[in-house]
DNA sequence: GATATTTGTACAATCGATTGCAACATGGGC
DNA sequence: GCCCATGTTGCAATCGATTGTACAAATATC
């Protein structure tokens, strides 16, 4: 910067102001300085700038649940969320840091580097940390949570309407003529619980009984899913439709059904949840409840940027929508 | 830090040295200072530190190909790579920044913030930038590329043996008794070209003819894949096996085959490529050539860290391996 | 006891930008 | 011709850490 200042015949102060478009600098001088800076490939030292301003351009994304399925791979839902956040933050010229360590102690977290030196926080999922997050909500550090509306929650939240989604999924199967609809999911997670409520609501409205034997706890992400599903099917249950809490579970379900010589969807119809793109490539193509992860990521970032700029922001409850996919039978 | 120094009755300099485990500080003093720092929840200001040391802990990951399939979602292969890099870098206490802008001009890139203020570079794919990367290879900035060994390449490279992979995939189908094996992929990308060479090599070794009509250009990632595949199948080709250049293509292929009332694998066997975890959930489960993305990500990071520490590092050509998945017929 | 050596600590400069305040120039009003 | 308002620019302090050098204290050597 000194070099640029010398070339322009002004002081460092003026260069700094010129590059920051300060109104204190003459237009002409400003343009001249900008030109010289450009010509000499000057790029500002962000480290120095951030240090001086005592700020950072880094937003930390905290994963409250373990996105690691096993030692091999990740849950595509979380990956799509991460990738979308990456894109959305980049558009706002923000850097992204990802922390895989859930917040388990608000007080300790306040002393962490993440807390002290981030511009803001995006928290993915609430995990077991609802209380901790509530505690952090009153701090100055901007924070937005992706999760499920919870009793007494004071932090800023972006969520999708899980109950509505569960209902829509179930209604879709009812409309297809299913009478004995199973629910595959793990209600230990709050979103699944809500989806189950939607499932029950849809059955009630349609005058169908809720059969506890068709409420199956299928783990979200592990390989155990298939074992549970196979055990269920081995008992030859009376079932003609399955509402699944994730597209992955739905894929496993379809695979197991076909291994049991049951045709999808004629014998048993299946619907997934999440709207992951590979659902259009399954056989048969899988209808699903789309959460529009990308749009949610943008909402999270919008909300956070709003908070950073000191605006009042409102919680968002995004709608979900059914994506119906049909097999095109050929020949 | 001044505060800690006062409390310990020493100068800032000593505190700094103590926290950095300098041998110039007495053990006793060191411990005392560390204790006090801990008690007072002191965390070092990374911004100031990095500024002073004129370094950063940020590694930039540059995507040379557009991972965006469309406005909705991302290629799971790249996402898994990103997520794995994230994990691997975190283990080395490095931050990760992702740039979606391919390097198209080495000279211009040298003036970018990314170039000037990153600790190192991990480049994913070569795209059209082989020459540019070669130019950057001689710079001081540590750089590792994930890609395909290329003639005259001077940059550090981590890759998998695509030719071997294509060969293995094809041999697997040959072993299953397939005689008319198609190749689904887009040879515009160098890795697919290599896989095709492996495919040809396997056919040759088995004494099978290479039929140009079974060499189908299927786009990697777009929705057009299904159209191309359906057009191919509509012509009722003589085919009993398909080597696919990605798991997504394989999924589409299986879906299209089943829509054409062709049974997988009895009528037509299919093998994928990448080793994505959802291949175990397809119906039927999809055999695939595993690239072990996670391990490759670790190798990339290892290699980069080596370069950062001034070590000599060697290029890596990782083996791929067949994952065979079988349908378990029940009832 | 005087000097040499080792060890531990403090002083102060430094990194590259920002910014309050002072200083200066210019022009208009009286 | 003097004063003041206005608009521009420069000076110098500042952010929080690191580190070369100087200095002080403790110990060793003769």
XYZ file of C-alpha atoms (C1' of nucleotides) in Angstrom:
722
model
C 0.000 0.000 0.000
C 2.922 2.286 0.717
C 4.151 1.532 -2.766
C 0.836 2.510 -4.321
C 0.779 5.643 -2.202
C 4.223 6.661 -3.435
C 3.249 6.037 -7.036
C 0.136 8.134 -6.663
C 1.973 10.785 -4.756
C -0.335 10.558 -1.755
C -0.223 9.040 1.683
C -1.206 5.544 2.703
C -4.197 6.985 4.463
C -5.539 8.393 1.237
C -5.017 5.153 -0.590
C -6.885 3.293 2.098
C -9.764 5.725 1.943
C -9.835 5.726 -1.827
C -10.047 1.964 -2.047
C -12.823 1.963 0.502
C -14.765 4.549 -1.438
C -14.638 7.050 1.364
C -16.375 10.331 0.645
C -13.414 12.114 2.118
C -11.366 11.586 -1.009
C -11.639 13.609 -4.184
C -13.238 11.647 -7.032
C -10.314 12.322 -9.289
C -7.724 11.220 -6.774
C -9.830 8.201 -5.985
C -9.966 7.062 -9.597
C -6.292 7.658 -10.092
C -5.448 5.598 -7.050
C -7.782 2.787 -8.052
C -6.245 2.698 -11.485
C -2.713 2.550 -10.158
C -3.668 -0.140 -7.694
C -5.200 -2.193 -10.454
C -2.259 -1.745 -12.775
C 0.137 -2.904 -10.131
C -2.007 -5.899 -9.208
C -2.383 -4.670 -5.712
C -4.668 -6.786 -3.566
C -5.439 -5.806 -0.053
C -4.085 -7.949 2.739
C -7.236 -9.327 4.256
C -5.419 -10.563 7.305
C -4.212 -7.071 8.150
C -7.563 -5.565 7.386
C -9.516 -8.043 9.469
C -7.043 -7.674 12.256
C -7.296 -3.909 12.288
C -11.090 -3.984 12.093
C -11.203 -6.763 14.621
C -13.600 -8.721 12.513
C -13.575 -11.697 10.269
C -15.480 -12.670 7.198
C -15.874 -16.184 8.415
C -19.164 -17.794 9.182
C -18.968 -21.038 11.065
C -21.369 -23.840 10.301
C -21.817 -26.105 13.284
C -23.142 -29.594 12.688
C -25.088 -30.644 15.757
C -25.557 -34.174 14.522
C -22.944 -36.436 13.152
C -23.210 -36.392 9.364
C -20.821 -39.268 9.112
C -22.722 -42.417 8.358
C -19.798 -44.641 8.935
C -16.162 -44.524 8.077
C -17.006 -44.272 4.436
C -19.481 -41.658 3.551
C -21.813 -38.884 4.437
C -25.503 -38.304 4.473
C -26.387 -36.701 1.145
C -28.879 -34.427 2.828
C -26.198 -32.813 4.953
C -23.776 -32.716 2.092
C -26.262 -30.917 -0.075
C -26.891 -28.507 2.773
C -23.191 -27.848 3.194
C -22.634 -27.394 -0.509
C -25.591 -25.032 -0.776
C -24.453 -23.006 2.196
C -21.043 -22.789 0.633
C -22.576 -21.356 -2.489
C -24.892 -18.978 -0.674
C -22.156 -17.671 1.601
C -19.795 -17.202 -1.314
C -22.402 -15.000 -2.963
C -22.321 -12.793 0.116
C -18.529 -12.807 0.044
C -18.317 -14.724 3.256
C -15.969 -17.528 4.095
C -17.250 -20.723 5.551
C -15.790 -22.847 8.261
C -17.356 -26.124 9.250
C -17.260 -27.544 12.712
C -18.303 -31.115 13.302
C -18.340 -30.697 17.036
C -21.811 -30.256 18.465
C -22.269 -27.566 21.067
C -22.745 -29.349 24.334
C -21.821 -26.614 26.757
C -22.737 -23.036 26.021
C -20.310 -21.586 28.564
C -17.381 -23.536 27.207
C -18.416 -22.726 23.682
C -18.248 -19.013 24.441
C -14.546 -19.439 25.061
C -13.863 -21.262 21.849
C -12.118 -19.801 18.906
C -15.190 -20.481 16.804
C -17.356 -18.362 19.009
C -14.882 -15.578 19.500
C -13.697 -15.216 15.985
C -16.612 -15.900 13.727
C -18.782 -13.293 12.141
C -21.792 -15.444 12.722
C -23.023 -18.962 13.325
C -25.191 -21.278 11.308
C -26.233 -24.280 13.320
C -27.463 -27.360 11.499
C -29.907 -29.329 13.574
C -30.556 -29.028 17.248
C -29.363 -32.422 18.316
C -29.372 -32.494 22.088
C -28.472 -28.853 22.305
C -31.785 -27.014 22.464
C -31.060 -25.536 25.859
C -27.515 -24.593 24.962
C -28.692 -22.842 21.834
C -31.308 -20.967 23.821
C -28.599 -19.777 26.119
C -26.519 -18.518 23.232
C -29.484 -16.818 21.588
C -29.199 -13.722 23.748
C -25.527 -13.183 22.941
C -24.412 -10.612 20.449
C -23.025 -13.177 18.038
C -25.491 -13.596 15.171
C -26.794 -17.131 15.082
C -29.319 -18.947 12.933
C -30.449 -22.494 13.464
C -31.762 -24.998 10.981
C -34.086 -27.231 12.892
C -37.499 -27.885 14.269
C -39.659 -25.329 16.069
C -39.445 -26.255 19.709
C -41.230 -25.203 22.825
C -39.585 -22.169 24.429
C -37.091 -21.689 21.662
C -35.694 -18.164 21.537
C -33.047 -18.506 18.837
C -33.593 -17.640 15.226
C -34.856 -20.583 13.277
C -35.257 -21.628 9.690
C -37.234 -24.778 9.212
C -39.553 -26.602 6.908
C -43.021 -27.706 7.775
C -42.340 -31.296 8.711
C -45.834 -32.049 9.920
C -47.276 -30.763 6.688
C -44.694 -32.787 4.782
C -45.577 -35.982 6.589
C -49.226 -35.297 5.909
C -48.687 -34.636 2.234
C -46.633 -37.773 1.843
C -49.327 -39.850 3.487
C -52.133 -38.206 1.531
C -50.286 -38.963 -1.662
C -50.365 -42.647 -0.853
C -53.993 -42.456 0.266
C -54.866 -40.849 -3.045
C -53.169 -43.722 -4.774
C -55.593 -46.005 -3.008
C -53.396 -47.327 -0.214
C -55.221 -48.456 2.899
C -52.475 -49.950 5.050
C -49.734 -47.397 5.194
C -46.596 -47.952 7.193
C -44.308 -45.283 8.619
C -40.537 -45.809 8.370
C -38.428 -43.442 10.413
C -36.744 -42.772 13.687
C -38.855 -40.566 15.899
C -35.877 -39.941 18.139
C -35.208 -37.021 15.858
C -37.677 -34.213 16.258
C -38.348 -33.739 12.570
C -39.350 -37.359 12.180
C -41.653 -37.043 15.127
C -43.403 -34.152 13.395
C -43.624 -36.055 10.160
C -45.222 -38.885 12.078
C -47.803 -36.481 13.472
C -48.579 -35.416 9.921
C -48.872 -39.067 8.961
C -51.372 -39.666 11.749
C -53.312 -36.535 10.859
C -53.655 -37.635 7.260
C -54.839 -41.096 8.252
C -57.380 -39.645 10.652
C -58.751 -37.266 8.084
C -59.139 -40.120 5.658
C -60.851 -42.251 8.273
C -58.075 -44.812 8.302
C -56.948 -46.463 11.503
C -53.497 -45.911 12.909
C -51.881 -49.277 13.251
C -48.984 -49.378 15.687
C -47.632 -52.469 13.964
C -47.015 -50.373 10.874
C -45.010 -47.768 12.783
C -41.473 -48.961 12.262
C -38.364 -47.430 13.752
C -35.887 -47.458 10.906
C -32.522 -45.824 11.536
C -31.842 -42.857 9.291
C -28.451 -43.534 7.984
C -26.823 -46.769 8.945
C -26.652 -50.041 7.115
C -28.956 -51.460 9.725
C -31.904 -50.003 7.878
C -32.153 -52.954 5.527
C -32.056 -55.460 8.363
C -34.932 -53.751 10.129
C -36.948 -53.499 6.936
C -36.305 -57.090 5.961
C -37.366 -58.267 9.394
C -40.563 -56.291 9.016
C -41.294 -57.717 5.565
C -40.390 -61.256 6.539
C -43.411 -61.205 8.842
C -45.577 -60.683 5.758
C -47.417 -57.698 7.132
C -50.534 -56.355 5.494
C -49.141 -53.239 3.937
C -49.680 -51.475 0.622
C -47.893 -48.182 1.169
C -44.861 -46.855 3.033
C -44.135 -43.292 4.119
C -40.365 -42.978 4.577
C -38.600 -40.287 6.557
C -35.776 -39.961 4.076
C -35.011 -40.791 0.496
C -32.303 -43.155 1.594
C -34.715 -45.119 3.736
C -37.106 -45.176 0.797
C -34.410 -46.570 -1.448
C -33.645 -49.266 1.063
C -37.342 -49.994 1.363
C -37.775 -50.362 -2.387
C -34.755 -52.584 -2.573
C -36.042 -54.823 0.208
C -39.531 -54.933 -1.258
C -38.219 -56.080 -4.584
C -36.110 -58.687 -2.884
C -39.334 -59.915 -1.302
C -40.832 -60.091 -4.780
C -43.188 -57.253 -4.038
C -43.740 -54.830 -6.891
C -43.332 -51.109 -6.382
C -45.716 -49.354 -6.617
C -48.396 -51.865 -7.613
C -48.060 -54.113 -4.556
C -46.608 -51.547 -2.191
C -46.257 -47.851 -2.978
C -43.356 -45.935 -1.449
C -42.752 -42.255 -0.904
C -39.505 -40.670 0.256
C -38.576 -37.464 1.982
C -35.949 -34.781 1.249
C -36.191 -34.345 -2.503
C -32.675 -35.495 -3.228
C -31.926 -35.449 -6.892
C -31.093 -39.101 -7.270
C -34.705 -39.994 -6.579
C -35.342 -39.407 -10.257
C -32.841 -42.101 -11.085
C -34.181 -44.895 -8.907
C -36.232 -47.660 -10.352
C -39.013 -46.972 -10.269
C -38.491 -43.226 -9.883
C -39.308 -42.237 -6.334
C -41.876 -39.655 -5.395
C -40.653 -37.558 -2.513
C -41.364 -34.558 -0.362
C -38.984 -31.854 -1.465
C -37.365 -29.698 1.197
C -35.548 -27.529 -1.336
C -32.344 -27.621 0.631
C -30.696 -25.085 -1.593
C -33.366 -22.527 -0.992
C -33.273 -23.219 2.728
C -29.537 -22.651 2.706
C -30.074 -19.292 1.067
C -32.685 -18.453 3.673
C -30.284 -19.333 6.451
C -27.652 -17.089 4.953
C -30.105 -14.261 4.287
C -31.264 -14.459 7.841
C -27.736 -14.468 9.205
C -26.635 -11.578 7.031
C -29.668 -9.679 8.245
C -28.659 -10.268 11.846
C -25.082 -9.265 11.112
C -26.356 -6.005 9.697
C -28.391 -5.450 12.793
C -31.754 -6.011 11.206
C -34.695 -7.598 12.851
C -35.305 -10.957 11.235
C -38.176 -13.353 11.459
C -38.184 -17.081 11.698
C -38.938 -18.922 8.518
C -41.158 -21.952 8.128
C -40.684 -23.011 4.537
C -43.251 -25.020 2.711
C -42.433 -28.416 1.383
C -43.835 -29.817 -1.773
C -44.576 -33.157 -3.270
C -42.497 -34.218 -6.225
C -44.365 -36.938 -8.012
C -42.294 -39.185 -10.208
C -43.698 -41.786 -12.477
C -42.243 -44.685 -14.257
C -42.569 -44.502 -18.019
C -43.186 -48.025 -19.133
C -41.744 -48.666 -22.569
C -42.214 -51.298 -25.288
C -2.445 -11.018 26.412
C -1.297 -7.954 28.308
C -3.811 -8.873 30.959
C -2.409 -12.372 31.285
C 1.110 -10.939 31.403
C 0.155 -8.611 34.254
C -1.485 -11.414 36.186
C 1.568 -13.603 35.790
C 3.879 -10.745 36.575
C 5.767 -11.102 33.317
C 5.869 -9.316 30.010
C 3.758 -9.989 26.951
C 6.794 -11.385 25.224
C 7.153 -14.090 27.825
C 3.504 -14.981 27.637
C 3.754 -15.327 23.893
C 6.806 -17.529 24.180
C 5.286 -19.613 26.932
C 2.137 -20.322 24.955
C 4.233 -21.275 21.950
C 6.322 -23.629 24.043
C 9.510 -21.742 23.397
C 12.587 -23.192 25.023
C 13.597 -19.730 26.105
C 11.100 -19.771 28.932
C 11.536 -21.514 32.225
C 9.326 -24.597 32.621
C 7.900 -23.299 35.826
C 7.036 -19.892 34.414
C 5.621 -21.568 31.350
C 3.249 -23.729 33.335
C 2.179 -20.867 35.498
C 1.371 -18.746 32.478
C -0.506 -21.537 30.761
C -2.553 -22.098 33.857
C -3.457 -18.468 34.194
C -4.334 -18.223 30.544
C -6.603 -21.215 30.862
C -8.272 -19.929 33.979
C -9.056 -16.644 32.367
C -10.400 -18.266 29.201
C -7.802 -16.576 27.145
C -7.817 -17.590 23.485
C -5.266 -16.264 21.130
C -6.413 -13.833 18.468
C -5.772 -15.810 15.323
C -6.234 -12.765 13.150
C -3.439 -10.922 14.898
C -1.247 -13.978 14.913
C -1.737 -14.760 11.262
C -1.224 -11.160 10.398
C 2.009 -10.935 12.297
C 3.303 -14.193 10.891
C 2.066 -13.220 7.469
C 0.443 -16.566 6.969
C -2.956 -18.063 7.046
C -4.308 -21.423 8.010
C -6.577 -21.472 5.038
C -6.352 -23.994 2.265
C -8.360 -23.165 -0.812
C -10.088 -25.905 -2.737
C -10.583 -24.926 -6.347
C -13.213 -26.753 -8.341
C -12.101 -26.831 -11.942
C -15.356 -28.304 -13.156
C -18.759 -27.052 -12.335
C -20.193 -29.332 -9.690
C -23.588 -27.798 -10.091
C -25.781 -30.214 -11.962
C -28.559 -27.755 -12.350
C -30.228 -25.248 -10.117
C -31.175 -27.967 -7.709
C -28.408 -30.142 -6.663
C -24.854 -31.232 -6.782
C -22.911 -34.184 -7.974
C -22.584 -36.533 -5.000
C -19.072 -37.437 -6.023
C -17.871 -33.869 -5.637
C -19.867 -33.358 -2.520
C -18.323 -36.407 -0.944
C -14.924 -35.123 -1.969
C -15.604 -31.727 -0.436
C -16.953 -33.219 2.751
C -13.988 -35.554 3.048
C -11.510 -32.759 2.437
C -13.270 -30.748 5.085
C -12.763 -33.556 7.522
C -9.166 -34.221 6.541
C -8.192 -30.564 6.696
C -9.893 -30.133 10.031
C -7.738 -32.947 11.393
C -4.675 -30.955 10.363
C -6.164 -27.842 11.949
C -6.535 -26.138 8.635
C -9.414 -24.047 7.438
C -10.980 -24.692 4.098
C -12.216 -22.245 1.556
C -13.945 -23.404 -1.600
C -13.754 -21.587 -4.874
C -16.079 -22.573 -7.669
C -14.206 -20.524 -10.208
C -11.944 -22.596 -12.415
C -8.477 -21.252 -13.051
C -8.465 -20.077 -16.625
C -5.555 -17.683 -16.553
C -2.522 -18.430 -14.430
C -1.211 -14.862 -14.539
C -4.504 -13.380 -13.424
C -4.861 -16.073 -10.798
C -1.534 -15.093 -9.271
C -3.010 -11.721 -8.473
C -6.108 -13.099 -6.828
C -6.747 -13.076 -3.158
C -6.998 -16.840 -3.226
C -3.507 -17.211 -4.565
C -1.913 -14.579 -2.403
C -3.517 -15.448 0.849
C -3.904 -19.179 0.960
C -1.551 -21.547 2.677
C -1.985 -23.986 -0.147
C -4.187 -25.081 -2.973
C -6.100 -28.263 -3.631
C -7.379 -28.373 -7.171
C -10.205 -30.759 -7.997
C -10.092 -31.877 -11.581
C -8.086 -30.392 -14.370
C -10.946 -29.215 -16.540
C -9.465 -27.181 -19.362
C -6.685 -25.888 -17.161
C -3.848 -28.358 -17.619
C -1.484 -25.738 -19.037
C -2.432 -23.166 -16.431
C -1.792 -25.653 -13.670
C 1.559 -26.518 -15.155
C 2.465 -22.878 -15.093
C 1.531 -22.586 -11.446
C 3.413 -25.738 -10.531
C 6.753 -23.975 -10.318
C 5.490 -21.289 -7.939
C 6.187 -21.425 -4.256
C 2.552 -21.859 -3.317
C 1.978 -25.519 -2.422
C -0.514 -27.064 -4.808
C -1.924 -30.539 -5.232
C -4.228 -31.602 -7.998
C -6.826 -34.329 -8.068
C -7.030 -35.480 -11.626
C -5.703 -37.648 -14.365
C -2.023 -38.182 -15.164
C -1.398 -36.134 -18.279
C 1.433 -35.832 -20.714
C 3.943 -33.221 -19.602
C 2.282 -32.573 -16.294
C 4.622 -31.077 -13.723
C 2.245 -30.388 -10.844
C 1.712 -32.702 -7.935
C -1.038 -35.150 -8.600
C -3.218 -37.545 -6.687
C -5.278 -39.820 -8.845
C -6.850 -43.211 -9.072
C -6.089 -45.749 -11.709
C -8.971 -45.095 -14.087
C -7.755 -47.427 -16.770
C -7.445 -50.233 -14.285
C -10.887 -49.368 -12.960
C -12.476 -49.504 -16.375
C -10.783 -52.818 -16.956
C -11.929 -54.280 -13.655
C -15.476 -53.171 -14.258
C -15.518 -54.757 -17.664
C -13.870 -57.947 -16.473
C -16.481 -58.249 -13.782
C -19.209 -58.301 -16.423
C -17.210 -60.686 -18.592
C -16.863 -63.022 -15.643
C -20.609 -62.888 -15.243
C -20.883 -64.199 -18.764
C -21.682 -61.002 -20.643
C -20.701 -60.999 -24.298
C -22.094 -57.719 -25.578
C -20.953 -55.062 -23.191
C -21.798 -51.412 -23.700
C -19.874 -48.428 -22.384
C -21.857 -45.505 -20.958
C -19.866 -42.340 -20.334
C -18.628 -39.085 -21.703
C -15.097 -39.393 -22.984
C -14.803 -35.623 -23.113
C -13.555 -35.989 -19.560
C -10.110 -37.494 -19.339
C -10.945 -39.987 -16.638
C -13.739 -41.453 -18.712
C -11.401 -41.742 -21.652
C -9.036 -43.791 -19.511
C -11.841 -45.956 -18.245
C -12.814 -46.566 -21.827
C -9.272 -47.685 -22.597
C -9.526 -50.119 -19.716
C -12.845 -51.325 -21.097
C -11.239 -51.956 -24.496
C -8.255 -53.686 -22.923
C -10.510 -56.064 -21.012
C -12.538 -56.894 -24.098
C -9.391 -57.542 -26.088
C -7.918 -59.784 -23.462
C -11.128 -61.784 -23.396
C -11.186 -62.037 -27.165
C -14.378 -60.014 -27.442
C -14.876 -57.532 -30.255
C -15.155 -53.816 -29.593
C -18.434 -52.712 -31.024
C -18.646 -48.965 -31.709
C -22.421 -49.136 -31.556
C -22.164 -50.055 -27.897
C -19.990 -47.052 -27.080
C -22.556 -44.528 -25.911
C -21.857 -40.957 -24.921
C -23.979 -40.441 -21.839
C -23.649 -37.106 -20.070
C -22.331 -37.411 -16.542
C -24.698 -35.351 -14.603
C -27.641 -33.865 -16.367
C -31.157 -35.125 -16.723
C -30.440 -35.792 -20.358
C -28.829 -39.081 -19.382
C -32.139 -40.893 -19.338
C -33.112 -39.605 -22.766
C -29.905 -40.825 -24.287
C -30.191 -44.202 -22.620
C -33.816 -44.633 -23.587
C -33.010 -43.787 -27.184
C -30.298 -46.416 -27.125
C -32.581 -49.057 -25.652
C -35.490 -48.198 -27.930
C -33.360 -49.434 -30.809
C -33.363 -52.854 -29.151
C -29.618 -53.279 -29.272
C -27.985 -56.594 -28.619
C -26.557 -55.917 -25.181
C -26.213 -57.953 -22.017
C -23.928 -55.790 -19.915
C -23.215 -52.098 -19.341
C -20.107 -50.489 -17.915
C -21.099 -47.071 -16.565
C -18.741 -44.209 -15.853
C -20.530 -43.177 -12.705
C -22.962 -44.579 -10.207
C -25.513 -41.993 -11.201
C -25.379 -43.088 -14.820
C -25.692 -46.671 -13.651
C -28.784 -45.812 -11.653
C -30.311 -44.150 -14.660
C -29.390 -47.136 -16.766
C -31.030 -49.576 -14.375
C -34.100 -47.424 -14.239
C -34.363 -47.252 -18.015
C -33.705 -50.968 -18.399
C -36.496 -51.819 -16.025
C -38.794 -49.449 -17.858
C -37.946 -51.420 -20.973
C -38.926 -54.573 -19.117
C -35.372 -55.789 -19.099
C -34.285 -57.507 -15.905
C -31.155 -56.440 -14.090
C -28.868 -58.318 -13.940
C -30.341 -61.411 -15.638
C -31.110 -59.740 -18.972
C -28.576 -56.962 -18.746
C -25.950 -56.647 -16.024
C -24.845 -53.170 -14.919
C -21.795 -51.937 -13.094
C -21.255 -48.432 -11.782
C -18.235 -46.353 -10.934
C -17.286 -44.242 -7.887
C -18.361 -46.401 -5.004
C -20.950 -44.015 -3.662
C -22.664 -45.380 -0.624
C -26.173 -45.313 -1.979
C -25.273 -48.073 -4.439
C -26.009 -50.510 -1.651
C -29.536 -49.195 -1.504
C -30.493 -49.472 -5.147
C -32.598 -52.316 -6.427
C -30.924 -54.476 -7.234
C -27.841 -53.389 -5.290
C -25.281 -52.032 -7.683
C -21.777 -53.364 -8.027
C -19.347 -50.536 -8.507
C -15.703 -49.589 -8.763
C -14.804 -47.884 -5.526
C -12.570 -44.853 -5.680
C -12.495 -44.438 -1.913
C -12.984 -40.721 -2.108
C -12.435 -40.255 1.557
C -9.036 -41.871 1.431
C -8.133 -39.845 -1.635
C -9.091 -36.679 0.193
C -6.758 -37.650 3.008
C -4.013 -38.296 0.497
C -4.511 -34.905 -1.055
C -4.264 -33.263 2.332
C -1.259 -35.328 3.358
C 0.474 -34.393 0.164
C -0.320 -30.721 0.581
C 0.782 -30.662 4.196
C 4.006 -32.297 3.102
C 4.595 -29.574 0.552
C 3.761 -26.894 3.094
C 6.397 -28.338 5.387
C 8.885 -28.304 2.566
C 9.046 -32.018 2.092
C 9.519 -33.771 -1.177
C 6.301 -35.527 -2.055
C 5.482 -38.070 -4.675
C 2.495 -38.369 -6.884
C -0.046 -40.930 -5.852
C -1.869 -43.338 -8.095
C -4.389 -45.015 -5.849
C -5.824 -48.391 -6.625
C -9.493 -48.821 -7.155
C -11.391 -51.853 -6.153
C -14.478 -53.679 -7.152
C -17.338 -53.686 -4.709
C -19.616 -56.512 -5.611
C -23.153 -56.246 -4.371
C -25.702 -58.975 -4.682
C -29.381 -59.054 -4.345
C -30.618 -61.335 -1.608
C -33.769 -62.917 -2.925
C -36.221 -63.641 -0.148
C -39.296 -65.779 0.241
C 36.117 -11.516 45.044
C 36.320 -10.481 40.174
C 35.144 -12.057 35.781
C 32.993 -15.238 32.410
C 29.068 -17.936 31.175
C 24.501 -19.348 31.068
C 19.715 -18.652 31.582
C 15.499 -16.110 31.777
C 12.950 -11.990 30.916
C 11.860 -7.277 29.153
C 12.025 -3.759 25.629
C 10.628 -2.208 21.410
C 10.116 -2.733 16.500
C 7.264 -4.876 13.358
C 3.420 -6.834 10.288
C -0.530 -3.724 6.841
C -4.351 -1.712 7.179
C -7.842 2.013 9.337
C -9.242 6.369 11.325
C -9.537 10.559 14.613
C -7.662 14.663 14.359
C -4.792 18.237 12.670
C -3.390 20.809 8.831
C -3.715 22.701 4.615
C -5.774 24.736 0.355
C -9.336 27.035 -1.922
C -12.954 30.161 -2.552
C -16.553 33.250 -0.990
C -18.317 36.915 1.932
C -17.598 40.975 4.358
C -7.156 41.906 3.062
C -8.977 39.070 6.692
C -11.809 35.378 8.331
C -14.379 31.352 7.975
C -16.546 27.399 5.807
C -15.762 23.603 3.086
C -13.359 20.019 1.062
C -9.045 17.154 0.878
C -5.072 15.144 2.521
C -1.373 13.744 5.861
C 0.253 12.420 10.468
C 0.468 9.178 13.778
C -1.754 6.016 16.922
C -3.752 1.692 16.920
C -5.215 -3.358 16.569
C -2.572 -8.218 19.167
C 0.687 -10.991 18.445
C 5.980 -12.336 17.486
C 10.941 -11.960 17.840
C 15.868 -9.911 17.594
C 18.457 -7.861 20.808
C 19.724 -6.086 25.197
C 19.881 -6.580 29.767
C 19.660 -8.720 34.471
C 20.216 -12.451 37.543
C 22.149 -16.673 38.764
C 25.781 -19.733 38.565
C 30.411 -21.237 37.428
C 35.441 -20.469 37.039
C 39.754 -18.905 38.353
